[in-house]
Tab-separated table of C-alpha atoms in Angstrom:
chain	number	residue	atom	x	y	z
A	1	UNK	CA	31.709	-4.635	-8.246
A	2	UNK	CA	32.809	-1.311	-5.958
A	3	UNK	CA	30.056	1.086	-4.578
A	4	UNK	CA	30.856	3.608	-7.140
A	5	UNK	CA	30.994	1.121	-10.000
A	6	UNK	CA	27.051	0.278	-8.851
A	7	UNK	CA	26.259	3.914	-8.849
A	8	UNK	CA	27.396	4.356	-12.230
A	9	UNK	CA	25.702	1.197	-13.518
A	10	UNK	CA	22.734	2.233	-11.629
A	11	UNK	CA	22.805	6.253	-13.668
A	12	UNK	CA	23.090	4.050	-16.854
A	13	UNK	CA	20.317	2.522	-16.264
A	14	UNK	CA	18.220	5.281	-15.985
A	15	UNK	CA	19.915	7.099	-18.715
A	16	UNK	CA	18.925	4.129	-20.668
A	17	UNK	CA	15.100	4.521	-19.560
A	18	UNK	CA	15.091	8.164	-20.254
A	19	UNK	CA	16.723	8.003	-23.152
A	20	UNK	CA	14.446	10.186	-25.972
A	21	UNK	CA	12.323	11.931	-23.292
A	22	UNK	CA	11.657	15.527	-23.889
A	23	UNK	CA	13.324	17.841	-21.809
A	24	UNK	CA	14.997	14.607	-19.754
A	25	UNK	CA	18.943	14.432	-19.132
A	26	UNK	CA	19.770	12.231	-16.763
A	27	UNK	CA	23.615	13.096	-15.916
A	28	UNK	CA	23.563	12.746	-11.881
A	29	UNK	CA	20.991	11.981	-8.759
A	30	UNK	CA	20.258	15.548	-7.673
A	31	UNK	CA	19.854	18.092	-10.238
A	32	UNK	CA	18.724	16.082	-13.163
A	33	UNK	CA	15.591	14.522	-11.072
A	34	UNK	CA	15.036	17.773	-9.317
A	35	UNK	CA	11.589	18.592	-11.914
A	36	UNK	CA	10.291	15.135	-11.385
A	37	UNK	CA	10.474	14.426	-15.287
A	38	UNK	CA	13.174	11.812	-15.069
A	39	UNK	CA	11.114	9.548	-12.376
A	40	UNK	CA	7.729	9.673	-14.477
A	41	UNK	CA	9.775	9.109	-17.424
A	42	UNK	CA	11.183	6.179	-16.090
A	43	UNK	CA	7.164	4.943	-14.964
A	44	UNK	CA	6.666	5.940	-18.319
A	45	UNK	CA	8.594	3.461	-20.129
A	46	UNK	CA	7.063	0.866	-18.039
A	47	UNK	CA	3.763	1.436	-17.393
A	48	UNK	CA	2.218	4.173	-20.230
A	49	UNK	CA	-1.369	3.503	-19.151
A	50	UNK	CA	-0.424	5.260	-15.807
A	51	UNK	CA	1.922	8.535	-16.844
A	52	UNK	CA	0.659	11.056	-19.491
A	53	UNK	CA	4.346	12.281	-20.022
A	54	UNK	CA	3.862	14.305	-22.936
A	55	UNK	CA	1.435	16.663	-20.967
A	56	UNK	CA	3.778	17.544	-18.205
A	57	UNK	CA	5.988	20.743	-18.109
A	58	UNK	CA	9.471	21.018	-16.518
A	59	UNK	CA	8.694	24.340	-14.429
A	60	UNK	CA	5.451	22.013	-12.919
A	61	UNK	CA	8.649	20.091	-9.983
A	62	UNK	CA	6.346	20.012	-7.142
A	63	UNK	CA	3.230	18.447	-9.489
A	64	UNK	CA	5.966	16.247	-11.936
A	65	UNK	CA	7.332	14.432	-8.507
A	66	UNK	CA	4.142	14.346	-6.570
A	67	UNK	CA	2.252	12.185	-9.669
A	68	UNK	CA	5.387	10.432	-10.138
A	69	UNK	CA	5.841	9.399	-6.178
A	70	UNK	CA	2.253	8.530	-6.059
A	71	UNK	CA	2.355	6.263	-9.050
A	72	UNK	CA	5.453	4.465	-8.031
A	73	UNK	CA	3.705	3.641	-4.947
A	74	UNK	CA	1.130	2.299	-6.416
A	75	UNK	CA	3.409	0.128	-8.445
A	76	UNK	CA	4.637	-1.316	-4.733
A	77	UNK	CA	7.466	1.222	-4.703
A	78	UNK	CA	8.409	2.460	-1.769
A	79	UNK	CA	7.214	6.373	-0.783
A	80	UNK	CA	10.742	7.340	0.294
A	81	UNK	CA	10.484	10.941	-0.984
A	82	UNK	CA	7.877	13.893	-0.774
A	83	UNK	CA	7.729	15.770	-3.710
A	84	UNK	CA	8.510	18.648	-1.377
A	85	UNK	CA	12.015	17.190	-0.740
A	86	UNK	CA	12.594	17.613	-4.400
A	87	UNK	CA	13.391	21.303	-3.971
A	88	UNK	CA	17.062	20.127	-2.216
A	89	UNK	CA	17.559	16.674	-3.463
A	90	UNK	CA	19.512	14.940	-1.940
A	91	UNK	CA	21.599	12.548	-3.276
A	92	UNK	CA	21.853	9.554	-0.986
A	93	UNK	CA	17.969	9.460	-0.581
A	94	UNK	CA	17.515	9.837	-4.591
A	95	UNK	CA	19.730	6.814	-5.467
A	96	UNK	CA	18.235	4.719	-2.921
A	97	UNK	CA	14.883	5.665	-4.249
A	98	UNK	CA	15.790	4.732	-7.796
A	99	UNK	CA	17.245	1.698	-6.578
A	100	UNK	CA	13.535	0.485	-5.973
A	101	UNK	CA	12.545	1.755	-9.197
A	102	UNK	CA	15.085	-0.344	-10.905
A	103	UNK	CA	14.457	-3.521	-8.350
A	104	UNK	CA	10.393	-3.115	-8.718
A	105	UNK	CA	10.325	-2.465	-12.627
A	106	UNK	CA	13.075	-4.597	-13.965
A	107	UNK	CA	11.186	-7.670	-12.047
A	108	UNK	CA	8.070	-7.086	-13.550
A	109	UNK	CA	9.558	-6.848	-17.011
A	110	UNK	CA	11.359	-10.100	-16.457
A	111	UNK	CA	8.458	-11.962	-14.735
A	112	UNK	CA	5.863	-10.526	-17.955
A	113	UNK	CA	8.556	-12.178	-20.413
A	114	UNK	CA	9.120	-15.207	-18.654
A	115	UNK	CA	5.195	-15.889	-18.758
A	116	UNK	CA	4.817	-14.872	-22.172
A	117	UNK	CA	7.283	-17.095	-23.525
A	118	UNK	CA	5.620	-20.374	-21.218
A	119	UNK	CA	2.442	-19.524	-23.071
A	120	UNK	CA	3.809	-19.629	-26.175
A	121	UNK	CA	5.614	-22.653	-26.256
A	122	UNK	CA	2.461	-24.399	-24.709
A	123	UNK	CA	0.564	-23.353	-27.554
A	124	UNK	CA	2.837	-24.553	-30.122
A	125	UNK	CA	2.753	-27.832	-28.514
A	126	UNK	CA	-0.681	-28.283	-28.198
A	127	UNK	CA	-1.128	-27.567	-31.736
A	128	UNK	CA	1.823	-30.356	-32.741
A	129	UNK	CA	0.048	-32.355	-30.837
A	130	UNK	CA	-3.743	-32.109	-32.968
A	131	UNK	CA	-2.004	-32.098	-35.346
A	132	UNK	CA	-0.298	-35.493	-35.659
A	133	UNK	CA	-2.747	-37.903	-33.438
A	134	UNK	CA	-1.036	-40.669	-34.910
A	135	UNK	CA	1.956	-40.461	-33.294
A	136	UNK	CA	0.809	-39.343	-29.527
A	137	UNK	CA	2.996	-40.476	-27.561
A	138	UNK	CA	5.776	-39.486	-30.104
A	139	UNK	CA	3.844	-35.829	-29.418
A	140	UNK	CA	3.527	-36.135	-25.679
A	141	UNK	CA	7.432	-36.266	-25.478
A	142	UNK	CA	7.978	-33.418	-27.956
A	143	UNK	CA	5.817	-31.062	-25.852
A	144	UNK	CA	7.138	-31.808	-23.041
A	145	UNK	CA	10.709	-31.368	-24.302
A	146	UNK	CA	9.147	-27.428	-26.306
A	147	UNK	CA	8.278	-26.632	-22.975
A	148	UNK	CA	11.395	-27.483	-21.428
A	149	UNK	CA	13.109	-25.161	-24.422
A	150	UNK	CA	10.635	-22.693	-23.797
A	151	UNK	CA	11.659	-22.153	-20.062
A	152	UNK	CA	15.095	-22.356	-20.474
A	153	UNK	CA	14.582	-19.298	-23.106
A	154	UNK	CA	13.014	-17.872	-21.116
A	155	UNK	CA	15.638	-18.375	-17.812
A	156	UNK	CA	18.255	-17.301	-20.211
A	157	UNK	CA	16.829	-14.243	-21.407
A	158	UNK	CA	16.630	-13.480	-16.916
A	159	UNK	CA	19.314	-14.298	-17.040
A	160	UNK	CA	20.813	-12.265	-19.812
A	161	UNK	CA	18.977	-9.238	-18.747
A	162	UNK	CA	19.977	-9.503	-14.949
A	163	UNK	CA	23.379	-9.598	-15.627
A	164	UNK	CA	23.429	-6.380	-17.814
A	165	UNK	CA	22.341	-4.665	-14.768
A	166	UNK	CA	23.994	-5.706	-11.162
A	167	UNK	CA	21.979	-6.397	-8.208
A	168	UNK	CA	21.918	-2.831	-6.205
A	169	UNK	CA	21.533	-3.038	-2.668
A	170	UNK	CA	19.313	0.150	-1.605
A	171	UNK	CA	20.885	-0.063	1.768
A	172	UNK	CA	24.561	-0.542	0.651
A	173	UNK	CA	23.547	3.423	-1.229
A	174	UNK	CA	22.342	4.655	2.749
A	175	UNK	CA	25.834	3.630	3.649
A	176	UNK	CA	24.024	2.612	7.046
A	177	UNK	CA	22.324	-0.662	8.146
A	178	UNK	CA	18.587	-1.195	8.581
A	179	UNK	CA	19.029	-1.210	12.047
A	180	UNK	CA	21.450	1.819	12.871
A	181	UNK	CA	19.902	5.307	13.200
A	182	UNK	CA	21.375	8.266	11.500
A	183	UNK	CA	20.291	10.731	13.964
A	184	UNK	CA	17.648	11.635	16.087
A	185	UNK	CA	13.938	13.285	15.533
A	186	UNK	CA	13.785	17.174	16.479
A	187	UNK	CA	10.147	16.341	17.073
A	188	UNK	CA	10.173	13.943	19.717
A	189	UNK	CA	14.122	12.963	20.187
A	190	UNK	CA	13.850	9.084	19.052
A	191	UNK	CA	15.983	7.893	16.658
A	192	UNK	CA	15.841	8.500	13.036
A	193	UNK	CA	16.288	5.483	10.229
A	194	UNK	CA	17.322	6.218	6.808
A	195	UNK	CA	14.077	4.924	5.452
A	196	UNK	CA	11.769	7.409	8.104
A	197	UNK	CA	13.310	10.393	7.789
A	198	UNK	CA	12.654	13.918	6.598
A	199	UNK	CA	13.934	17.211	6.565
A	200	UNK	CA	12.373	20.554	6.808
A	201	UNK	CA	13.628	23.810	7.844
A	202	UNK	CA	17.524	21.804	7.851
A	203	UNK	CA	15.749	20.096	10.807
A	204	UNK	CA	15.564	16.161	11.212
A	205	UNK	CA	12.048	14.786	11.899
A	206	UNK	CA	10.188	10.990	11.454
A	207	UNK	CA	8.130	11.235	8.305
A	208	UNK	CA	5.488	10.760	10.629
A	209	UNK	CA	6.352	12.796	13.281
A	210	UNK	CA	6.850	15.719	10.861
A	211	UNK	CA	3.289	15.093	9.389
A	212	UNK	CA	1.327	15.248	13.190
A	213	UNK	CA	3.181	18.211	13.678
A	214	UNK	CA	1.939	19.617	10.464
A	215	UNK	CA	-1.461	18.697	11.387
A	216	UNK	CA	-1.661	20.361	15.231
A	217	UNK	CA	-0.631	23.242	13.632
A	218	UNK	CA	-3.174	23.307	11.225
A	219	UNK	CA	-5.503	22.697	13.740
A	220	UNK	CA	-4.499	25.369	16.010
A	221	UNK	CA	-4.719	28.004	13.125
């Protein structure tokens, strides 16, 4: 599958999560996450306990992203973005963002059905199996072969679901290795990766570099 081909199964995918979302259209990686709604509608669909969607307003962009980058991280998703950055996006840095939305909450949806379907062909083993004590060992080799059916469901249905959905590499989106800087830091001249950089003022800084600076000058005012 091409680069662009992965792009466009990668916007399906989130067209597909955001898919009867208030005031969510999800037709590119810059303007259509720009007010944050398409990233916590995305967490939504996952993980309602965490996102109160209904409540949130599309003029709210900086508040919308913020709550949505926080949760995500919380979810072991990368904090790639501020929700400062949102007010450019940039396109490179969005799609390999939602690359680790799609890597982080696709596994956790396969993993929660895998387990569930385990459980439940246990359970309808064990209750073959007090259910005919006559014929135990006749039972013993039926569970064992439910279980076996129940996994291989439940591999299939991985299996099934994986395919629907290629495997995205968030570095292949970068266009740059792990180990080859973009640029350097206008704060202290290093090299900048992919993955630590942030932009202010059309200035390249470290993430971290950016936020010391921030601080001094707090300090000094």
């Amino acid at each position: 599958m091409s680069y662009a081909d992965k792009i466009q199964a990668l916007l399906r995918w989130c067209q597909q999560q955001t898919d009867g979302y208030a005031n969510v259209r999800v037709r590119n990686f810059t303007s259509s996450f720009k007010d944050g709604l398409a990233f916590c509608a995305i967490l939504h669909r996952y993980r309602p306990d965490l996102v109160n969607f209904h409540s949130l307003q599309p003029a709210d962009w900086l508040e919308n992203n913020r709550l949505a980058f926080e949760t995500a991280e919380t979810l072991g998703i990368p904090a790639l973005l501020d929700a400062e950055d949102m007010e450019v996006p940039e396109k490179l840095s969005i799609i390999t963002y939602v690359t680790y939305y799609n890597l982080n909450l696709q596994g956790r949806r396969k993993a929660s059905r895998s387990g569930s379907c385990i459980t439940s062909s246990t359970r309808k083993a064990t209750n073959r199996s007090s259910s005919d004590s006559a014929d135990q060992e006749v039972t013993g080799s039926d569970t064992a072969k439910s279980t076996y059916r129940g996994n291989s469901r439940s591999y299939n249905a991985s299996k099934n679901e994986a395919g629907s959905i290629p495997f995205i590499n968030p570095w292949q989106f970068s266009r740059r290795s792990p180990q080859r800087p973009a640029a350097v830091c206008a704060q202290c001249g290093d090299p900048v990766f992919f993955l630590e950089r942030h932009i202010e003022a059309g200035k390249l800084y470290h993430r971290q570099c950016h936020l010391e600076d921030r601080r001094q000058s707090l300090h000094r005012a």
